[in-house]
């Protein structure tokens, strides 16, 4: 295969214009093709504006900018692609259009030139089958925005020649991208994993489990992802999500990918996300990323201000809560021993009681070996006692594994009970989930939102269901990556690279599993499987994960 020095890009829309820039910055001669003079000008304008921004930010000097622009020819004539060693098509996602473009190219480019498709969801094999030389056809899947995201999925078919694959991989590296080579399968690596997660998120929204804002906060702050699923789906376009989701479901037939009726309704109603000005959120205007309030936004429910809080427990978590709540402006009464009814009477007038004892009791089992006595585990008596002692408006909550409904039933005040799940901080902050039962009232939720905010964390309110939001979405997502590895579709490094450099994750799923601890991931997945509620195939631990736990072998490093 010949050395790639001149490339063509067909279609200068969202993706094509960015791909032109990537190639030109990488030192290649680029010929960009559009259908009309006007669209060709728009394509050149996008390139000019993007490089202008780089100059303004000091990332590029003016001489560098003119060199880049000087390497690009924009045209409306397909014949101008004759000298290209590689042509990437980025025309709309319609098979007939792709076939038409590639068969025209067959008559224009040299016989050993490579033909690449940037398709997200069409079969590369089917595209190749419609060309004169399927052995030179490959997928070259860039991610949006192409100049920013480094991933390029290089998709080979059973007909693709090795030299074609190697040439595209070499070129991808030369232009500063991170290539991942995979076989032709719906969704490839990144979208396949992303869309399973989207479907789970859509199910949660559809079931009224959590609001769009709290769902986004959960995954951005609690899981550390660059943005939440609603924001991301609005950015991708709900019609595109709907289409790619269908393609993946047609391939997998797994309930994990079952099309969302809500998404279909939204697309039918013209809610396409940012591009139409409204999707999960409403935007200032079509194409804008500025979220504006919905017209039917109600005001926050009125709540009696809470100034005094009780914390039950004396371990590390309880102590940290006490100090953060004091810093947050609350008067805090701490009760170390949950069995000391006299001490508990001191909580009669507080607005919120946070039980943070049981976790410390579990931790103190280690201390037992070192000589100190294990703390007693508060059983149902604690809630019964607190139900009798505390005033009727006192909110009762716990950071341990109790259910909100159990706390409510035992204390005799179901409307005042909820659970808290404190997450470890991520690069985006710290999230605390507030799980409510069907009886929990809005004033209770409002009081807990204020409390969580006061300790410098971001609240996520949801129904108290297994895994709340963060674990219920993140664990199946991680398990899906392990299953992909187990199926032999892609390796650990490929999958981690795909999600880190294609979706902007701080680290890939396997690095995440190793950070959390494979054993912990296994335990949570087993608990979620046992609890039910989520599709079993999504949370059931993969045999490969179990092997890694038993062998005490990390996935990465
Ligand atoms: N948008 C994304 O986030 C994204 C990400 C990765 C891959 N993709 C894939 O990239 C491809 C393009 O998507 P897009 O979002 O850039 O679409 P787009 O609609 O923004 O741009 C497509 C461009 O192709 C032009 N075009 C149509 N027919 C043409 C022809 N015969 N010759 C030359 N130009 C022609 C159109 O005028 C338009 O400007 C699709 O296959 C899509 O699946 C999109």
Tab-separated table of N, CA, C and O in Angstrom, residues 462-537:
chain	number	residue	atom	x	y	z
A	462	UNK	N	-33.416	10.566	44.165
A	462	UNK	CA	-33.991	9.511	43.335
A	462	UNK	C	-34.846	8.607	44.216
A	462	UNK	O	-34.858	8.760	45.443
A	463	UNK	N	-35.552	7.690	43.578
A	463	UNK	CA	-36.299	6.717	44.377
A	463	UNK	C	-35.311	5.726	44.973
A	463	UNK	O	-34.277	5.431	44.381
A	464	UNK	N	-35.650	5.249	46.163
A	464	UNK	CA	-34.759	4.313	46.850
A	464	UNK	C	-34.920	2.925	46.251
A	464	UNK	O	-35.735	2.131	46.712
A	465	UNK	N	-34.160	2.694	45.195
A	465	UNK	CA	-34.170	1.401	44.511
A	465	UNK	C	-32.738	0.867	44.480
A	465	UNK	O	-31.796	1.652	44.589
A	466	UNK	N	-32.541	-0.429	44.293
A	466	UNK	CA	-31.177	-0.977	44.347
A	466	UNK	C	-30.199	-0.215	43.443
A	466	UNK	O	-30.475	0.008	42.270
A	467	UNK	N	-29.097	0.197	44.054
A	467	UNK	CA	-28.062	0.893	43.294
A	467	UNK	C	-28.343	2.370	43.092
A	467	UNK	O	-27.537	3.058	42.458
A	468	UNK	N	-29.500	2.847	43.589
A	468	UNK	CA	-29.911	4.244	43.389
A	468	UNK	C	-29.641	4.635	41.928
A	468	UNK	O	-30.133	3.949	41.045
A	469	UNK	N	-28.858	5.684	41.661
A	469	UNK	CA	-28.592	6.023	40.260
A	469	UNK	C	-27.167	5.629	39.866
A	469	UNK	O	-26.954	4.934	38.869
A	470	UNK	N	-26.199	6.058	40.667
A	470	UNK	CA	-24.792	5.896	40.247
A	470	UNK	C	-24.443	4.422	40.044
A	470	UNK	O	-24.010	4.025	38.961
A	471	UNK	N	-24.655	3.598	41.050
A	471	UNK	CA	-24.290	2.181	40.901
A	471	UNK	C	-25.182	1.481	39.883
A	471	UNK	O	-24.723	0.615	39.129
A	472	UNK	N	-26.460	1.850	39.873
A	472	UNK	CA	-27.387	1.173	38.960
A	472	UNK	C	-27.038	1.455	37.499
A	472	UNK	O	-27.402	0.691	36.611
A	473	UNK	N	-26.342	2.574	37.232
A	473	UNK	CA	-25.927	2.852	35.856
A	473	UNK	C	-24.477	2.476	35.602
A	473	UNK	O	-24.130	1.952	34.547
A	474	UNK	N	-23.617	2.772	36.571
A	474	UNK	CA	-22.187	2.554	36.342
A	474	UNK	C	-21.832	1.062	36.327
A	474	UNK	O	-21.049	0.612	35.490
A	475	UNK	N	-22.394	0.294	37.239
A	475	UNK	CA	-21.992	-1.113	37.339
A	475	UNK	C	-22.333	-1.906	36.058
A	475	UNK	O	-21.478	-2.617	35.542
A	476	UNK	N	-23.565	-1.774	35.523
A	476	UNK	CA	-23.827	-2.490	34.260
A	476	UNK	C	-22.922	-2.011	33.128
A	476	UNK	O	-22.533	-2.786	32.259
A	477	UNK	N	-22.588	-0.713	33.152
A	477	UNK	CA	-21.720	-0.136	32.112
A	477	UNK	C	-20.334	-0.804	32.188
A	477	UNK	O	-19.766	-1.220	31.177
A	478	UNK	N	-19.815	-0.936	33.399
A	478	UNK	CA	-18.507	-1.575	33.587
A	478	UNK	C	-18.586	-3.057	33.221
A	478	UNK	O	-17.692	-3.608	32.571
A	479	UNK	N	-19.687	-3.679	33.619
A	479	UNK	CA	-19.838	-5.109	33.362
A	479	UNK	C	-19.959	-5.358	31.856
A	479	UNK	O	-19.479	-6.369	31.354
A	480	UNK	N	-20.555	-4.422	31.144
A	480	UNK	CA	-20.686	-4.529	29.693
A	480	UNK	C	-19.299	-4.529	29.037
A	480	UNK	O	-19.053	-5.262	28.074
A	481	UNK	N	-18.393	-3.709	29.596
A	481	UNK	CA	-17.020	-3.668	29.074
A	481	UNK	C	-16.327	-5.008	29.332
A	481	UNK	O	-15.624	-5.532	28.463
A	482	UNK	N	-16.554	-5.584	30.511
A	482	UNK	CA	-15.935	-6.877	30.827
A	482	UNK	C	-16.492	-7.951	29.882
A	482	UNK	O	-15.755	-8.801	29.384
A	483	UNK	N	-17.794	-7.881	29.615
A	483	UNK	CA	-18.388	-8.872	28.703
A	483	UNK	C	-17.801	-8.737	27.290
A	483	UNK	O	-17.541	-9.718	26.614
A	484	UNK	N	-17.585	-7.479	26.870
A	484	UNK	CA	-17.008	-7.259	25.537
A	484	UNK	C	-15.608	-7.875	25.458
A	484	UNK	O	-15.234	-8.492	24.467
A	485	UNK	N	-14.870	-7.733	26.538
A	485	UNK	CA	-13.530	-8.331	26.607
A	485	UNK	C	-13.634	-9.856	26.583
A	485	UNK	O	-12.916	-10.534	25.855
A	486	UNK	N	-14.562	-10.367	27.378
A	486	UNK	CA	-14.755	-11.814	27.495
A	486	UNK	C	-15.163	-12.427	26.149
A	486	UNK	O	-14.810	-13.556	25.828
A	487	UNK	N	-15.911	-11.639	25.363
A	487	UNK	CA	-16.357	-12.139	24.047
A	487	UNK	C	-15.234	-12.076	23.012
A	487	UNK	O	-15.400	-12.508	21.874
A	488	UNK	N	-14.110	-11.462	23.391
A	488	UNK	CA	-12.971	-11.396	22.484
A	488	UNK	C	-13.103	-10.338	21.412
A	488	UNK	O	-12.371	-10.355	20.421
A	489	UNK	N	-14.065	-9.403	21.580
A	489	UNK	CA	-14.234	-8.380	20.534
A	489	UNK	C	-13.123	-7.333	20.575
A	489	UNK	O	-12.651	-6.876	19.547
A	490	UNK	N	-12.708	-6.954	21.779
A	490	UNK	CA	-11.659	-5.933	21.908
A	490	UNK	C	-10.894	-6.204	23.199
A	490	UNK	O	-11.413	-6.846	24.115
A	491	UNK	N	-9.647	-5.696	23.253
A	491	UNK	CA	-8.805	-5.915	24.425
A	491	UNK	C	-8.994	-4.831	25.482
A	491	UNK	O	-9.680	-3.832	25.242
A	492	UNK	N	-8.365	-5.045	26.638
A	492	UNK	CA	-8.478	-4.079	27.744
A	492	UNK	C	-8.023	-2.695	27.293
A	492	UNK	O	-8.723	-1.692	27.493
A	493	UNK	N	-6.838	-2.632	26.662
A	493	UNK	CA	-6.299	-1.324	26.271
A	493	UNK	C	-7.194	-0.676	25.215
A	493	UNK	O	-7.409	0.545	25.239
A	494	UNK	N	-7.732	-1.485	24.286
A	494	UNK	CA	-8.603	-0.929	23.239
A	494	UNK	C	-9.846	-0.302	23.861
A	494	UNK	O	-10.263	0.803	23.504
A	495	UNK	N	-10.459	-1.031	24.787
A	495	UNK	CA	-11.719	-0.554	25.369
A	495	UNK	C	-11.454	0.676	26.237
A	495	UNK	O	-12.184	1.672	26.173
A	496	UNK	N	-10.380	0.630	27.011
A	496	UNK	CA	-10.063	1.801	27.834
A	496	UNK	C	-9.738	3.016	26.961
A	496	UNK	O	-10.215	4.126	27.217
A	497	UNK	N	-8.955	2.790	25.910
A	497	UNK	CA	-8.621	3.900	25.000
A	497	UNK	C	-9.895	4.454	24.367
A	497	UNK	O	-10.078	5.673	24.268
A	498	UNK	N	-10.790	3.557	23.961
A	498	UNK	CA	-12.008	3.999	23.270
A	498	UNK	C	-12.837	4.922	24.162
A	498	UNK	O	-13.295	5.984	23.729
A	499	UNK	N	-13.035	4.547	25.407
A	499	UNK	CA	-13.902	5.358	26.261
A	499	UNK	C	-13.183	6.604	26.791
A	499	UNK	O	-13.801	7.654	26.971
A	500	UNK	N	-11.888	6.474	26.994
A	500	UNK	CA	-11.146	7.639	27.470
A	500	UNK	C	-10.975	8.674	26.351
A	500	UNK	O	-11.201	9.866	26.571
A	501	UNK	N	-10.619	8.210	25.154
A	501	UNK	CA	-10.305	9.171	24.098
A	501	UNK	C	-11.447	9.415	23.115
A	501	UNK	O	-11.375	10.317	22.289
A	502	UNK	N	-12.505	8.603	23.197
A	502	UNK	CA	-13.654	8.818	22.319
A	502	UNK	C	-14.797	9.488	23.059
A	502	UNK	O	-15.554	10.267	22.501
A	503	UNK	N	-14.917	9.180	24.349
A	503	UNK	CA	-16.030	9.746	25.119
A	503	UNK	C	-15.530	10.696	26.208
A	503	UNK	O	-16.336	11.260	26.950
A	504	UNK	N	-14.221	10.841	26.319
A	504	UNK	CA	-13.672	11.804	27.291
A	504	UNK	C	-13.744	11.346	28.735
A	504	UNK	O	-13.704	12.178	29.652
A	505	UNK	N	-13.867	10.028	28.971
A	505	UNK	CA	-13.878	9.553	30.352
A	505	UNK	C	-12.517	9.843	30.998
A	505	UNK	O	-11.490	9.792	30.313
A	506	UNK	N	-12.498	10.092	32.311
A	506	UNK	CA	-11.203	10.373	32.942
A	506	UNK	C	-10.246	9.190	32.822
A	506	UNK	O	-9.047	9.370	32.604
A	507	UNK	N	-10.784	7.984	32.971
A	507	UNK	CA	-10.016	6.759	32.688
A	507	UNK	C	-11.008	5.770	32.072
A	507	UNK	O	-12.212	5.950	32.174
A	508	UNK	N	-10.472	4.728	31.463
A	508	UNK	CA	-11.354	3.735	30.843
A	508	UNK	C	-12.013	2.825	31.863
A	508	UNK	O	-11.666	2.862	33.051
A	509	UNK	N	-12.979	2.001	31.427
A	509	UNK	CA	-13.735	1.164	32.366
A	509	UNK	C	-12.870	0.168	33.154
A	509	UNK	O	-13.159	-0.111	34.319
A	510	UNK	N	-11.825	-0.356	32.522
A	510	UNK	CA	-11.001	-1.323	33.263
A	510	UNK	C	-10.139	-0.622	34.305
A	510	UNK	O	-9.951	-1.141	35.412
A	511	UNK	N	-9.647	0.562	33.962
A	511	UNK	CA	-8.901	1.334	34.969
A	511	UNK	C	-9.862	1.710	36.107
A	511	UNK	O	-9.477	1.721	37.284
A	512	UNK	N	-11.130	1.978	35.760
A	512	UNK	CA	-12.129	2.303	36.802
A	512	UNK	C	-12.349	1.095	37.714
A	512	UNK	O	-12.395	1.238	38.935
A	513	UNK	N	-12.503	-0.076	37.108
A	513	UNK	CA	-12.723	-1.283	37.914
A	513	UNK	C	-11.536	-1.482	38.854
A	513	UNK	O	-11.707	-1.774	40.047
A	514	UNK	N	-10.338	-1.299	38.335
A	514	UNK	CA	-9.158	-1.490	39.186
A	514	UNK	C	-9.093	-0.432	40.288
A	514	UNK	O	-8.648	-0.723	41.401
A	515	UNK	N	-9.546	0.781	39.976
A	515	UNK	CA	-9.554	1.824	41.019
A	515	UNK	C	-10.571	1.497	42.110
A	515	UNK	O	-10.294	1.618	43.299
A	516	UNK	N	-11.764	1.082	41.695
A	516	UNK	CA	-12.806	0.753	42.685
A	516	UNK	C	-12.419	-0.531	43.415
A	516	UNK	O	-12.702	-0.710	44.599
A	517	UNK	N	-11.774	-1.427	42.687
A	517	UNK	CA	-11.454	-2.757	43.224
A	517	UNK	C	-12.404	-3.762	42.584
A	517	UNK	O	-13.628	-3.634	42.739
A	518	UNK	N	-11.825	-4.759	41.897
A	518	UNK	CA	-12.672	-5.726	41.193
A	518	UNK	C	-13.591	-6.441	42.182
A	518	UNK	O	-14.751	-6.757	41.865
A	519	UNK	N	-13.090	-6.667	43.378
A	519	UNK	CA	-13.899	-7.393	44.360
A	519	UNK	C	-15.124	-6.572	44.769
A	519	UNK	O	-16.229	-7.104	44.901
A	520	UNK	N	-14.915	-5.280	44.948
A	520	UNK	CA	-16.026	-4.394	45.308
A	520	UNK	C	-17.054	-4.362	44.167
A	520	UNK	O	-18.258	-4.427	44.389
A	521	UNK	N	-16.555	-4.253	42.925
A	521	UNK	CA	-17.466	-4.241	41.767
A	521	UNK	C	-18.265	-5.543	41.739
A	521	UNK	O	-19.484	-5.537	41.533
A	522	UNK	N	-17.575	-6.653	42.000
A	522	UNK	CA	-18.255	-7.953	42.011
A	522	UNK	C	-19.332	-7.984	43.095
A	522	UNK	O	-20.475	-8.402	42.838
A	523	UNK	N	-18.971	-7.514	44.294
A	523	UNK	CA	-19.949	-7.522	45.394
A	523	UNK	C	-21.175	-6.696	45.030
A	523	UNK	O	-22.318	-7.140	45.205
A	524	UNK	N	-20.950	-5.489	44.516
A	524	UNK	CA	-22.092	-4.622	44.188
A	524	UNK	C	-22.943	-5.277	43.094
A	524	UNK	O	-24.177	-5.276	43.176
A	525	UNK	N	-22.287	-5.857	42.095
A	525	UNK	CA	-23.057	-6.487	41.013
A	525	UNK	C	-23.852	-7.676	41.534
A	525	UNK	O	-24.994	-7.902	41.102
A	526	UNK	N	-23.262	-8.439	42.439
A	526	UNK	CA	-24.001	-9.568	43.022
A	526	UNK	C	-25.219	-9.061	43.798
A	526	UNK	O	-26.324	-9.608	43.690
A	527	UNK	N	-25.010	-7.984	44.558
A	527	UNK	CA	-26.137	-7.423	45.331
A	527	UNK	C	-27.241	-6.920	44.403
A	527	UNK	O	-28.426	-7.144	44.641
A	528	UNK	N	-26.822	-6.251	43.332
A	528	UNK	CA	-27.819	-5.717	42.391
A	528	UNK	C	-28.548	-6.854	41.677
A	528	UNK	O	-29.749	-6.761	41.424
A	529	UNK	N	-27.845	-7.914	41.373
A	529	UNK	CA	-28.484	-9.068	40.710
A	529	UNK	C	-29.531	-9.673	41.643
A	529	UNK	O	-30.661	-9.963	41.238
A	530	UNK	N	-29.118	-9.828	42.897
A	530	UNK	CA	-30.010	-10.441	43.883
A	530	UNK	C	-31.231	-9.566	44.168
A	530	UNK	O	-32.357	-10.050	44.285
A	531	UNK	N	-30.983	-8.248	44.199
A	531	UNK	CA	-32.083	-7.336	44.532
A	531	UNK	C	-33.135	-7.287	43.429
A	531	UNK	O	-34.306	-6.989	43.680
A	532	UNK	N	-32.718	-7.574	42.180
A	532	UNK	CA	-33.668	-7.510	41.068
A	532	UNK	C	-33.952	-6.062	40.695
A	532	UNK	O	-33.394	-5.129	41.273
A	533	UNK	N	-34.839	-5.882	39.722
A	533	UNK	CA	-35.200	-4.515	39.336
A	533	UNK	C	-34.471	-4.064	38.084
A	533	UNK	O	-35.045	-3.398	37.244
A	534	UNK	N	-33.202	-4.453	37.944
A	534	UNK	CA	-32.459	-4.103	36.731
A	534	UNK	C	-32.402	-5.357	35.856
A	534	UNK	O	-32.444	-6.466	36.388
A	535	UNK	N	-32.298	-5.204	34.521
A	535	UNK	CA	-32.221	-6.409	33.686
A	535	UNK	C	-31.069	-7.292	34.168
A	535	UNK	O	-29.944	-6.820	34.326
A	536	UNK	N	-31.377	-8.542	34.433
A	536	UNK	CA	-30.412	-9.448	35.024
A	536	UNK	C	-29.118	-9.537	34.198
A	536	UNK	O	-28.009	-9.501	34.732
A	537	UNK	N	-29.283	-9.587	32.862
A	537	UNK	CA	-28.078	-9.732	32.035
A	537	UNK	C	-27.172	-8.515	32.103
A	537	UNK	O	-26.028	-8.579	31.713
